[in-house]
mmCIF file of C-alpha atoms in Angstrom:
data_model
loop_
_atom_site.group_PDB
_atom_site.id
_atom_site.type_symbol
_atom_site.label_atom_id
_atom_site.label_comp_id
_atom_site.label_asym_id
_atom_site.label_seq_id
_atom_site.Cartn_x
_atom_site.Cartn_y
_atom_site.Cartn_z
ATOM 1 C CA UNK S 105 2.009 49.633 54.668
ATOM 2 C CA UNK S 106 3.439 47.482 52.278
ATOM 3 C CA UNK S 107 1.774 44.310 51.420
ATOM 4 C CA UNK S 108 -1.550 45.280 52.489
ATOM 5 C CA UNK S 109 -4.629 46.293 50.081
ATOM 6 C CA UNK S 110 -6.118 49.355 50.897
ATOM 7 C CA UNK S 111 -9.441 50.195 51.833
ATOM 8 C CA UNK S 112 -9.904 51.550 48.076
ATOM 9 C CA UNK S 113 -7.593 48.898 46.325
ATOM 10 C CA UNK S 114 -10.269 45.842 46.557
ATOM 11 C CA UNK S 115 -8.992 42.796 44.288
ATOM 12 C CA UNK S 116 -11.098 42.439 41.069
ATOM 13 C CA UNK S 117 -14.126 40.244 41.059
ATOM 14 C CA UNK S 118 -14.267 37.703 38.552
ATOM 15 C CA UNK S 119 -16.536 38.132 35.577
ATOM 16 C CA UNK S 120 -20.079 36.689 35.371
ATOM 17 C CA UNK S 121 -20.660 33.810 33.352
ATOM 18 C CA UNK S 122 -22.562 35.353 30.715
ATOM 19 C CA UNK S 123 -26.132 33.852 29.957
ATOM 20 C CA UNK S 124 -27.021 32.584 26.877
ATOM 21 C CA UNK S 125 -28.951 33.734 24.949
ATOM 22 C CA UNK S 126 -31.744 31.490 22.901
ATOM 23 C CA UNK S 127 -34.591 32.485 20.387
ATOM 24 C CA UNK S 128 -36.013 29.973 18.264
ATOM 25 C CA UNK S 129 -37.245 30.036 15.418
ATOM 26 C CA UNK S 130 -40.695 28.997 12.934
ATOM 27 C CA UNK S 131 -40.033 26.389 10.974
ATOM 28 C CA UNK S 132 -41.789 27.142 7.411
ATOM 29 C CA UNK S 133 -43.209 23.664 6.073
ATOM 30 C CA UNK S 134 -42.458 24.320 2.345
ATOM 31 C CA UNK S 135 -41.696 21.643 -0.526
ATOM 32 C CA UNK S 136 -39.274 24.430 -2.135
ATOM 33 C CA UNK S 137 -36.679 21.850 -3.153
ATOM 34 C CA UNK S 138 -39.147 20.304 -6.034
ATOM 35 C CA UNK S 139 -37.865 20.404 -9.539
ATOM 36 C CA UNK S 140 -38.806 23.109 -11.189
ATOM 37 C CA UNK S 141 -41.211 25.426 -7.932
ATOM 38 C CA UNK S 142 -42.865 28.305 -9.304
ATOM 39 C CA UNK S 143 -44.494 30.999 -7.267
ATOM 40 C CA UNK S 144 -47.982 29.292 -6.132
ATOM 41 C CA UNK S 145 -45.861 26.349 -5.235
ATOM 42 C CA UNK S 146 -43.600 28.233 -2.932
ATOM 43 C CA UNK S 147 -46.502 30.174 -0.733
ATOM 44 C CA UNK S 148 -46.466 28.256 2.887
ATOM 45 C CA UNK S 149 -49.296 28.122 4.954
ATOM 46 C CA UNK S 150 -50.276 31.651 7.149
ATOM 47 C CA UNK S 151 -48.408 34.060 4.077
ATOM 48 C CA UNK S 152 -49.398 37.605 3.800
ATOM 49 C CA UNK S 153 -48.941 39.596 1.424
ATOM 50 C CA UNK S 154 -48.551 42.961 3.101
ATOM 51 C CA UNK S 155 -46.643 43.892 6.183
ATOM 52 C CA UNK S 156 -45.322 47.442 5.910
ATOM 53 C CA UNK S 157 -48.406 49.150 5.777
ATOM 54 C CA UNK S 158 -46.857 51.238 2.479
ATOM 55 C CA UNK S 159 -44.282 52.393 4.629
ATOM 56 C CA UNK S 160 -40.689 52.201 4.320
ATOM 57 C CA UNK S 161 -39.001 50.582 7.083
ATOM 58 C CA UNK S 162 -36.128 53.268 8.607
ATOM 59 C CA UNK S 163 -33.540 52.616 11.455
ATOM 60 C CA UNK S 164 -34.379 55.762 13.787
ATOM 61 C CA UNK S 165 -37.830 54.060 13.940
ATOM 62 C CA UNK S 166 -36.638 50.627 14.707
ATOM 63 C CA UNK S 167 -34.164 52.174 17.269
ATOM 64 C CA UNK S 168 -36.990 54.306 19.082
ATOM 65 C CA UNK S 169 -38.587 51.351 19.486
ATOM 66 C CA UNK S 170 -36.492 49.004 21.033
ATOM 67 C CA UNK S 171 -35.583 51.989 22.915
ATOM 68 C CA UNK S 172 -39.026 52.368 24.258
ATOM 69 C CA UNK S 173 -39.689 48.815 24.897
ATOM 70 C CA UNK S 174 -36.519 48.006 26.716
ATOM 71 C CA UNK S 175 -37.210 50.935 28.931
ATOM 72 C CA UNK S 176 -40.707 49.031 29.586
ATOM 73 C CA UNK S 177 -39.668 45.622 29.941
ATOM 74 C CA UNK S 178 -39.232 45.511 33.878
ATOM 75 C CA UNK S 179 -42.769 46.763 34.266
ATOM 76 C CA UNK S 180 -44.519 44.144 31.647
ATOM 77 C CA UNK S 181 -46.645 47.122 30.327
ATOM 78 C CA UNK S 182 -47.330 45.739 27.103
ATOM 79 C CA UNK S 183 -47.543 48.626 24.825
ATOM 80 C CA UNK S 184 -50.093 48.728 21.796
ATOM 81 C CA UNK S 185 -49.034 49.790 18.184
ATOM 82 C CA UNK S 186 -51.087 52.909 18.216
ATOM 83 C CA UNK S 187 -49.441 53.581 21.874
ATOM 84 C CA UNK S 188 -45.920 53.279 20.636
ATOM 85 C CA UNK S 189 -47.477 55.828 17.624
ATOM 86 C CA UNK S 190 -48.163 58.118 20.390
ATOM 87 C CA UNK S 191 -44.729 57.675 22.443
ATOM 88 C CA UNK S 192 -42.969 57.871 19.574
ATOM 89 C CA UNK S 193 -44.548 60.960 17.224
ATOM 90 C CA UNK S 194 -45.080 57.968 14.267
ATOM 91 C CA UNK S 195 -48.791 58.039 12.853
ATOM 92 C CA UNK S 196 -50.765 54.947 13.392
ATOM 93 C CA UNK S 197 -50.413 53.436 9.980
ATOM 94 C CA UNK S 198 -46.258 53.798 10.641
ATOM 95 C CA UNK S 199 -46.136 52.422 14.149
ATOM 96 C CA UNK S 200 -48.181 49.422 12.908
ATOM 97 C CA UNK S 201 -45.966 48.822 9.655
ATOM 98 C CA UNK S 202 -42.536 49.579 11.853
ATOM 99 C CA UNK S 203 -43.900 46.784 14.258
ATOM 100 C CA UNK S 204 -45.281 44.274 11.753
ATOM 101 C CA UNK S 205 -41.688 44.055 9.857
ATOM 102 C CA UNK S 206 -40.111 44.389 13.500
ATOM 103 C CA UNK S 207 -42.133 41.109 14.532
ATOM 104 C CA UNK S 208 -41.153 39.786 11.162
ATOM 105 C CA UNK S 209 -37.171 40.382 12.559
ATOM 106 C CA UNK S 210 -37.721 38.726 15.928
ATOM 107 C CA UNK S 211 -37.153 41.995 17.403
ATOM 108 C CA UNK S 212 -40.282 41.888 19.462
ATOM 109 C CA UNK S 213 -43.302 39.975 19.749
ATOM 110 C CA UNK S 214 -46.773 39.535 19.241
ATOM 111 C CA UNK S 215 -47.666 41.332 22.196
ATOM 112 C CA UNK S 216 -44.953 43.947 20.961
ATOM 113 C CA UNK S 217 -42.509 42.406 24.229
ATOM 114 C CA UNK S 218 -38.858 43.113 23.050
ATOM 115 C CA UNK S 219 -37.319 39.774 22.635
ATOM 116 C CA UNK S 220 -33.782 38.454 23.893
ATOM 117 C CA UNK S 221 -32.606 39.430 19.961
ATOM 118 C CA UNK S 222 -34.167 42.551 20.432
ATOM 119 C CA UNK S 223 -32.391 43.490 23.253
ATOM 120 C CA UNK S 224 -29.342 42.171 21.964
ATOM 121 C CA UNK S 225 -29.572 44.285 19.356
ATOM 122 C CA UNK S 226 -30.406 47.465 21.166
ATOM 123 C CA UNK S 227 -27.614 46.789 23.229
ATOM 124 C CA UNK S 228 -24.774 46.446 21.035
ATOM 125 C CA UNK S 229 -25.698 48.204 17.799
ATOM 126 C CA UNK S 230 -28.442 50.502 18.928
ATOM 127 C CA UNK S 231 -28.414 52.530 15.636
ATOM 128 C CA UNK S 232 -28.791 49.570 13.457
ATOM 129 C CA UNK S 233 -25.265 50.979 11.915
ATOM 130 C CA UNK S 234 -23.487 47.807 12.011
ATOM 131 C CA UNK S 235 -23.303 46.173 7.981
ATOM 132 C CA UNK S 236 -23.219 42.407 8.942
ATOM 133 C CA UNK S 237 -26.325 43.120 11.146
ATOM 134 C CA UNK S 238 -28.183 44.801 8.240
ATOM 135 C CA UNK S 239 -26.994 41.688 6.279
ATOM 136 C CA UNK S 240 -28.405 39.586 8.894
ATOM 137 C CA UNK S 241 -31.736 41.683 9.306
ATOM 138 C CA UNK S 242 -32.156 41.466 5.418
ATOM 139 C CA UNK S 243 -31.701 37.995 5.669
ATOM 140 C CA UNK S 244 -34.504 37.315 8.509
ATOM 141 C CA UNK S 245 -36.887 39.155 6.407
ATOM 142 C CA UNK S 246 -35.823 38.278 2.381
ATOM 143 C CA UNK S 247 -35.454 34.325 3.396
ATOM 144 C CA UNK S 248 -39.299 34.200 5.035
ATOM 145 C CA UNK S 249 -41.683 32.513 2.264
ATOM 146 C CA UNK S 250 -44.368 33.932 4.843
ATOM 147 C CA UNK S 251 -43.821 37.126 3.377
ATOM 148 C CA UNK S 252 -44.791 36.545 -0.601
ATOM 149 C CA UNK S 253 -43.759 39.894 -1.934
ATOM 150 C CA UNK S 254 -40.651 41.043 0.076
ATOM 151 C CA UNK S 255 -38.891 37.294 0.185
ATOM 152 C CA UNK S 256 -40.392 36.786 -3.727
ATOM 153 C CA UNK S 257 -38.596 39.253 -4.777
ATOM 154 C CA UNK S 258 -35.528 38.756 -3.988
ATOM 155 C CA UNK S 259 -35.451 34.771 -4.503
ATOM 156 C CA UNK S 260 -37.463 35.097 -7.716
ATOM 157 C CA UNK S 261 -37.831 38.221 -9.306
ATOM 158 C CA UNK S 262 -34.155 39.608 -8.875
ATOM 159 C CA UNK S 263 -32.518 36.604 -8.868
ATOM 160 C CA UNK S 264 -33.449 35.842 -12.542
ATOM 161 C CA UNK S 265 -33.130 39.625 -13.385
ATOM 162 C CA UNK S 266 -31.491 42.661 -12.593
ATOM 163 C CA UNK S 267 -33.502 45.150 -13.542
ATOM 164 C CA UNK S 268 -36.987 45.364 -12.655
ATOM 165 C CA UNK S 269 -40.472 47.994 -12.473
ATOM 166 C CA UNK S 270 -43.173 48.061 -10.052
ATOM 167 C CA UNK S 271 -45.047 47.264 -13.165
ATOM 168 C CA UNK S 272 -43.448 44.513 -14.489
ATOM 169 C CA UNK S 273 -43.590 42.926 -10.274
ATOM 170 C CA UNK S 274 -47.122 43.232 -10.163
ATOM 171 C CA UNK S 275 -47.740 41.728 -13.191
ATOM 172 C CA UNK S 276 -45.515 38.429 -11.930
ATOM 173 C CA UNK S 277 -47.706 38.172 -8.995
ATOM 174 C CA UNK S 278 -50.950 38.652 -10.818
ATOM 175 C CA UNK S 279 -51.066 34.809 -10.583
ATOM 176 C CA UNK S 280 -52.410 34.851 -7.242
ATOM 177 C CA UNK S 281 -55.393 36.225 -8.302
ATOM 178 C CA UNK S 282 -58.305 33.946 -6.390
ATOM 179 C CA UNK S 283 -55.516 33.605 -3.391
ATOM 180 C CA UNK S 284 -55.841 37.281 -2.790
ATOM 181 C CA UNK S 285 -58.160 40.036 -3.923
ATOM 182 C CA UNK S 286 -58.027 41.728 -7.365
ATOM 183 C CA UNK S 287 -57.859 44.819 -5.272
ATOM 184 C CA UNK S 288 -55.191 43.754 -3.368
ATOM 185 C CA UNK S 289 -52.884 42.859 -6.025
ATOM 186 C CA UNK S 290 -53.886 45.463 -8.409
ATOM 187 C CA UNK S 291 -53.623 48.689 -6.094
ATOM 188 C CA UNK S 292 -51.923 47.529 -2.316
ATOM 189 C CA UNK S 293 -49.517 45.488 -4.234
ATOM 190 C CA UNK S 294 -47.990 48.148 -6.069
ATOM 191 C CA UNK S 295 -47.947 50.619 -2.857
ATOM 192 C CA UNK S 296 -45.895 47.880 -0.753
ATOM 193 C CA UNK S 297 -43.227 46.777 -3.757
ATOM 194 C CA UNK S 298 -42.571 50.376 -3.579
ATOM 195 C CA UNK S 299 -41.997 50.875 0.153
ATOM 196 C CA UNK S 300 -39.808 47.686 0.257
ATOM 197 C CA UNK S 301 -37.867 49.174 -2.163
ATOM 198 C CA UNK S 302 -37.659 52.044 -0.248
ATOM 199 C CA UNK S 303 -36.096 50.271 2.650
ATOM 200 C CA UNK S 304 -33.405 49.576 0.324
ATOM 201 C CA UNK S 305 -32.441 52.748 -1.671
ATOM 202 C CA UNK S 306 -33.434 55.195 1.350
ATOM 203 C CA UNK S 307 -33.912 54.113 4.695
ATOM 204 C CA UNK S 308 -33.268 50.867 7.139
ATOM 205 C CA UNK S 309 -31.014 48.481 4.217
ATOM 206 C CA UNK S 310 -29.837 51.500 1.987
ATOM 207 C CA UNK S 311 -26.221 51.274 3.190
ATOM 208 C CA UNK S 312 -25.642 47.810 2.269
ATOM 209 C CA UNK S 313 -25.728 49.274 -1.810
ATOM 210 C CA UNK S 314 -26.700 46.435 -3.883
ATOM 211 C CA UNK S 315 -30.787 48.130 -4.838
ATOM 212 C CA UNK S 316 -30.479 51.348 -6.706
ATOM 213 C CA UNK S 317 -33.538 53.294 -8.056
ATOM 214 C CA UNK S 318 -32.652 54.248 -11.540
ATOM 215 C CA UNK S 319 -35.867 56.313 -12.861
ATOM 216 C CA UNK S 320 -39.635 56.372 -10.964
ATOM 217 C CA UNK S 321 -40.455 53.050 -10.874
ATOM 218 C CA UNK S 322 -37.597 50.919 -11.766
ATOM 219 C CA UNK S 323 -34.816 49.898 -9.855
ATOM 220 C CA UNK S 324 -31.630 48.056 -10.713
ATOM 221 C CA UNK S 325 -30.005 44.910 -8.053
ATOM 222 C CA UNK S 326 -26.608 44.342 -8.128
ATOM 223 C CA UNK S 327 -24.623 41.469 -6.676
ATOM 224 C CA UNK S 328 -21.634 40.051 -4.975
ATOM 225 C CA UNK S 329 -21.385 43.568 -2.948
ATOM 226 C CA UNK S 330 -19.834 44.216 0.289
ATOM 227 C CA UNK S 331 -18.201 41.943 2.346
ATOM 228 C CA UNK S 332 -20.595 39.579 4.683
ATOM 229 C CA UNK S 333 -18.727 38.752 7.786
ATOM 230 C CA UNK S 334 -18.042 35.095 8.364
ATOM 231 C CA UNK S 335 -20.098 34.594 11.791
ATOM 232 C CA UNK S 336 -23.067 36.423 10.023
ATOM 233 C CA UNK S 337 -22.947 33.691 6.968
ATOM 234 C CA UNK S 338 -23.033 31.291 9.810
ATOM 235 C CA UNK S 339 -26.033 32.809 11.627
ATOM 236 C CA UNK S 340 -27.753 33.122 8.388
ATOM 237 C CA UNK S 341 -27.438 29.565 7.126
ATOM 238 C CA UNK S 342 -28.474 28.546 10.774
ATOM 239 C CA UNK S 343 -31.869 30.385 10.194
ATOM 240 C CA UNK S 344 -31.997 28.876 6.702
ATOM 241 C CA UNK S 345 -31.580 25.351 8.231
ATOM 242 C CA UNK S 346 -34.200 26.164 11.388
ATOM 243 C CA UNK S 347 -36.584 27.108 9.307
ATOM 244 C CA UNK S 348 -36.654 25.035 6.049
ATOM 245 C CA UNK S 349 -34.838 21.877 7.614
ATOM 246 C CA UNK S 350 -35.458 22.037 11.173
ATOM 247 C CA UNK S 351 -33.194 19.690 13.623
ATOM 248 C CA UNK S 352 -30.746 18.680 10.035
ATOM 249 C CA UNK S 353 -27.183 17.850 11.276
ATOM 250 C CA UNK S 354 -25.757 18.305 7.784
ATOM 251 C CA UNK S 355 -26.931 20.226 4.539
ATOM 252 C CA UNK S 356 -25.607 19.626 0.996
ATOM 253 C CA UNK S 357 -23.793 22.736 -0.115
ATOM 254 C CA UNK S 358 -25.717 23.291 -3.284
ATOM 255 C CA UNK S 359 -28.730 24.022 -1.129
ATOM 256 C CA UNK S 360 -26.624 26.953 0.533
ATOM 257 C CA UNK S 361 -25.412 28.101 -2.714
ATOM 258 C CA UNK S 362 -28.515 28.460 -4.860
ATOM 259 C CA UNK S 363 -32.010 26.957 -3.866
ATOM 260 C CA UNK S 364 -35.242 28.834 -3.000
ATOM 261 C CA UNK S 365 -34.521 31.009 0.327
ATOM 262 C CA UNK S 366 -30.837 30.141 0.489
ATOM 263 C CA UNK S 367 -28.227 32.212 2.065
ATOM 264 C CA UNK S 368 -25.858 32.633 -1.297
ATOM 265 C CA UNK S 369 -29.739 33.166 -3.072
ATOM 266 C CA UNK S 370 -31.181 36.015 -0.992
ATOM 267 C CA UNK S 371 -27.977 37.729 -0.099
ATOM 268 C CA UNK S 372 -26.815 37.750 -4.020
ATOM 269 C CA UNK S 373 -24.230 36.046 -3.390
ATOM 270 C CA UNK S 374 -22.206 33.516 -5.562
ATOM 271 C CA UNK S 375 -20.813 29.841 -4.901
ATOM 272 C CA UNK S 376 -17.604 30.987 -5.207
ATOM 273 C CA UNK S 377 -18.396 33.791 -2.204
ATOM 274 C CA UNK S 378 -20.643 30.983 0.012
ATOM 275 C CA UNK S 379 -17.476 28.848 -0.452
ATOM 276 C CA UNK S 380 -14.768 30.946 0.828
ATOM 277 C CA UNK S 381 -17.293 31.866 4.009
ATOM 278 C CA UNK S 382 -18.210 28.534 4.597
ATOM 279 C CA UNK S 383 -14.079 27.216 4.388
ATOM 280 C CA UNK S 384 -13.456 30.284 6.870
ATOM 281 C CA UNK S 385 -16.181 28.672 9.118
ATOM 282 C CA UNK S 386 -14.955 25.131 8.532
ATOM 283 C CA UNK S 387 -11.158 26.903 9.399
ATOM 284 C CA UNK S 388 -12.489 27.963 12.253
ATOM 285 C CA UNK S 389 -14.097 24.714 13.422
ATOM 286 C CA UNK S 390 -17.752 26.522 13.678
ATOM 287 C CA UNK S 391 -18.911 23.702 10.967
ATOM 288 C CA UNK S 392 -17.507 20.974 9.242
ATOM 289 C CA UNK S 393 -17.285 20.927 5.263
ATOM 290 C CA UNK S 394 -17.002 17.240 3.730
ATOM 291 C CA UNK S 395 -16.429 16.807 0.366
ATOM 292 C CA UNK S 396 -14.420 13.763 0.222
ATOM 293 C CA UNK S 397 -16.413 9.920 -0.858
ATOM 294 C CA UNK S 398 -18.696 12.043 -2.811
ATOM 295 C CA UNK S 399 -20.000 14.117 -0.462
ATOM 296 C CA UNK S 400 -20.348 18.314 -0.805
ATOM 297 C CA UNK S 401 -21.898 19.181 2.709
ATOM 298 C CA UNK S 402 -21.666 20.840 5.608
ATOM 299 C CA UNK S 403 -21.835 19.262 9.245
ATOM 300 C CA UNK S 404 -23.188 21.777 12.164
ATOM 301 C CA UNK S 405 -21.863 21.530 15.409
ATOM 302 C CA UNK S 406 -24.753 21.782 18.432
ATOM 303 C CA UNK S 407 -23.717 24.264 20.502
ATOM 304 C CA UNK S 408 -23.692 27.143 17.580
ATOM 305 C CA UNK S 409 -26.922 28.991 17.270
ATOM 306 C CA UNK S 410 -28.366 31.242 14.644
ATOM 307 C CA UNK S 411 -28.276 33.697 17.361
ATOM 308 C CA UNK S 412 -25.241 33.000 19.386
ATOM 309 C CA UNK S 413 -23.377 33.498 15.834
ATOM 310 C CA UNK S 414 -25.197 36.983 15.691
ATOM 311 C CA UNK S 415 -24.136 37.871 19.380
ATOM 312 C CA UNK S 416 -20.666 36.757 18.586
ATOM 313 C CA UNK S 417 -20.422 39.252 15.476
ATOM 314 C CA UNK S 418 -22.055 42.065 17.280
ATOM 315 C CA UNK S 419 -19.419 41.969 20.257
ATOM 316 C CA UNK S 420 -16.878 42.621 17.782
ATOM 317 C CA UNK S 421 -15.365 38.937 16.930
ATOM 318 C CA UNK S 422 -13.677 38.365 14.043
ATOM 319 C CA UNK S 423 -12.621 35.062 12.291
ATOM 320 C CA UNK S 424 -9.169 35.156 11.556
#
């Protein structure tokens, strides 16, 4: 009969609000902004200098992981790393270096929990495939002073050069000598420059392109490559500001472009490229640039999260 639903022709049901999701961050108490900061000055509290346990960091591993954990999270078993070795076919030493640099991401926790960006993650890019997330995921990692050698050498080491040996790194650290063990920086030093490199030329970052191993031992950085999507510039400044300038409303642009940790900094990125991303933003009414009266800053706006940028990127948004 006409006008009538049938039995199998039920009107739709209105979409769930979707829940928000929120993951803070560390802040990093750091004086980086001090004329002239060399190294010792730019080591927080609680650094390391080791976390991959000399192995290189690859995406099937991060993957298996989540995988694993989200498949665990309704029962709370909280897995140990040498348990996830065993789950997964990874040696110890692997499992514990995956899940020390996965802990370093905010993927999971200290109790090796998946966390709400872990999940996120697994859900929408579950290959780790998707650039502006490796972007992102460099970011997290290359922007943590926690982490001496992977974040020094990218806001230090290849930012003032291009080209660079394992040699010629681990003399430029040999200054924290008394900080760490001559053992440590003489023979574990070496072993994890070369597995973070790794992570860029063969496994987890290698598709974003801008590390390239030239001969054993050397390795050449190039910059301004690929294209960073807008809303990932936006999550990535938001960790920049939780973490080094926790609750600021505004931040002068110069600190964006070029100081210790900075988005333009540890992505390789110059102004003229921060610029154009944070106008798009601004365009887009996601922040507020002001450089009238003397000012060269940008406003936030509250309700946009380091993470809720991410999740916006990952469910296919574009700025337009």
């Amino acid at each position: 009969m006409s006008g009538q639903l049938s039995l199998f022709d039920q009107p739709p049901k209105p979409d769930k609000p979707q829940k928000e999701i929120v993951q803070e961050l560390s802040a990093i108490e750091l004086n980086k902004d001090q004329p002239g900061a060399k190294l010792l000055e730019l080591i927080p509290d609680g650094a390391v200098l080791e976390v991959t346990k000399h192995y290189e960091t690859r995406e099937v591993h991060v993957s298996r992981i989540l995988g694993l954990l989200e498949d665990h999270r309704e029962t709370g078993h909280a897995f140990s790393r040498e348990e996830i070795g065993q789950q997964l076919s990874m040696t110890k030493a692997q499992a514990e270096g995956t899940a020390s640099v996965m802990r370093r991401l905010g993927l999971i926790d200290s109790k090796n929990q998946i966390t709400p960006w872990g999940s996120l993650v697994r859900a929408r890019s579950p290959y780790l495939d998707d650039p502006g997330l490796l972007w992102l995921l460099h970011y997290l990692l290359a922007s943590n002073a926690q982490l001496v050698l992977w974040s020094n050498l990218f806001n230090l080491i290849l930012y003032e050069q291009d080209e660079v040996s394992i040699q010629e790194i681990t003399e430029f650290f040999r200054v924290l000598q008394g900080r760490w063990s001559e053992k440590s920086l003489n023979d574990k030093l070496p072993l994890e420059v070369n597995s973070i490199f790794n992570t860029y030329t063969q496994a987890l970052f290698s598709r974003l392109g801008f590390i390239q191993k030239i001969e054993k031992g050397s390795y050449v950085g190039f910059k301004n490559t690929g294209v960073i999507p807008d809303l990932i510039w936006l999550s990535a400044i938001l960790v920049y500001r939780d973490r080094y300038y926790t609750g600021a409303a505004s931040l002068e642009i110069p600190l964006i472009t070029k100081a210790h940790y900075s988005p333009g900094r540890i992505l390789r990125q110059n102004e003229v490229s921060v610029r154009k991303a944070l106008d798009a933003l601004h365009n887009a009414g996601l922040l507020t640039v002001e450089t009238r009266s003397g000012l060269d800053q940008v406003r936030f706006k509250r309700e946009h999260t380091w993470i809720s940028a991410a999740a916006r990127h990952l469910q296919g948004e574009q700025l337009a």
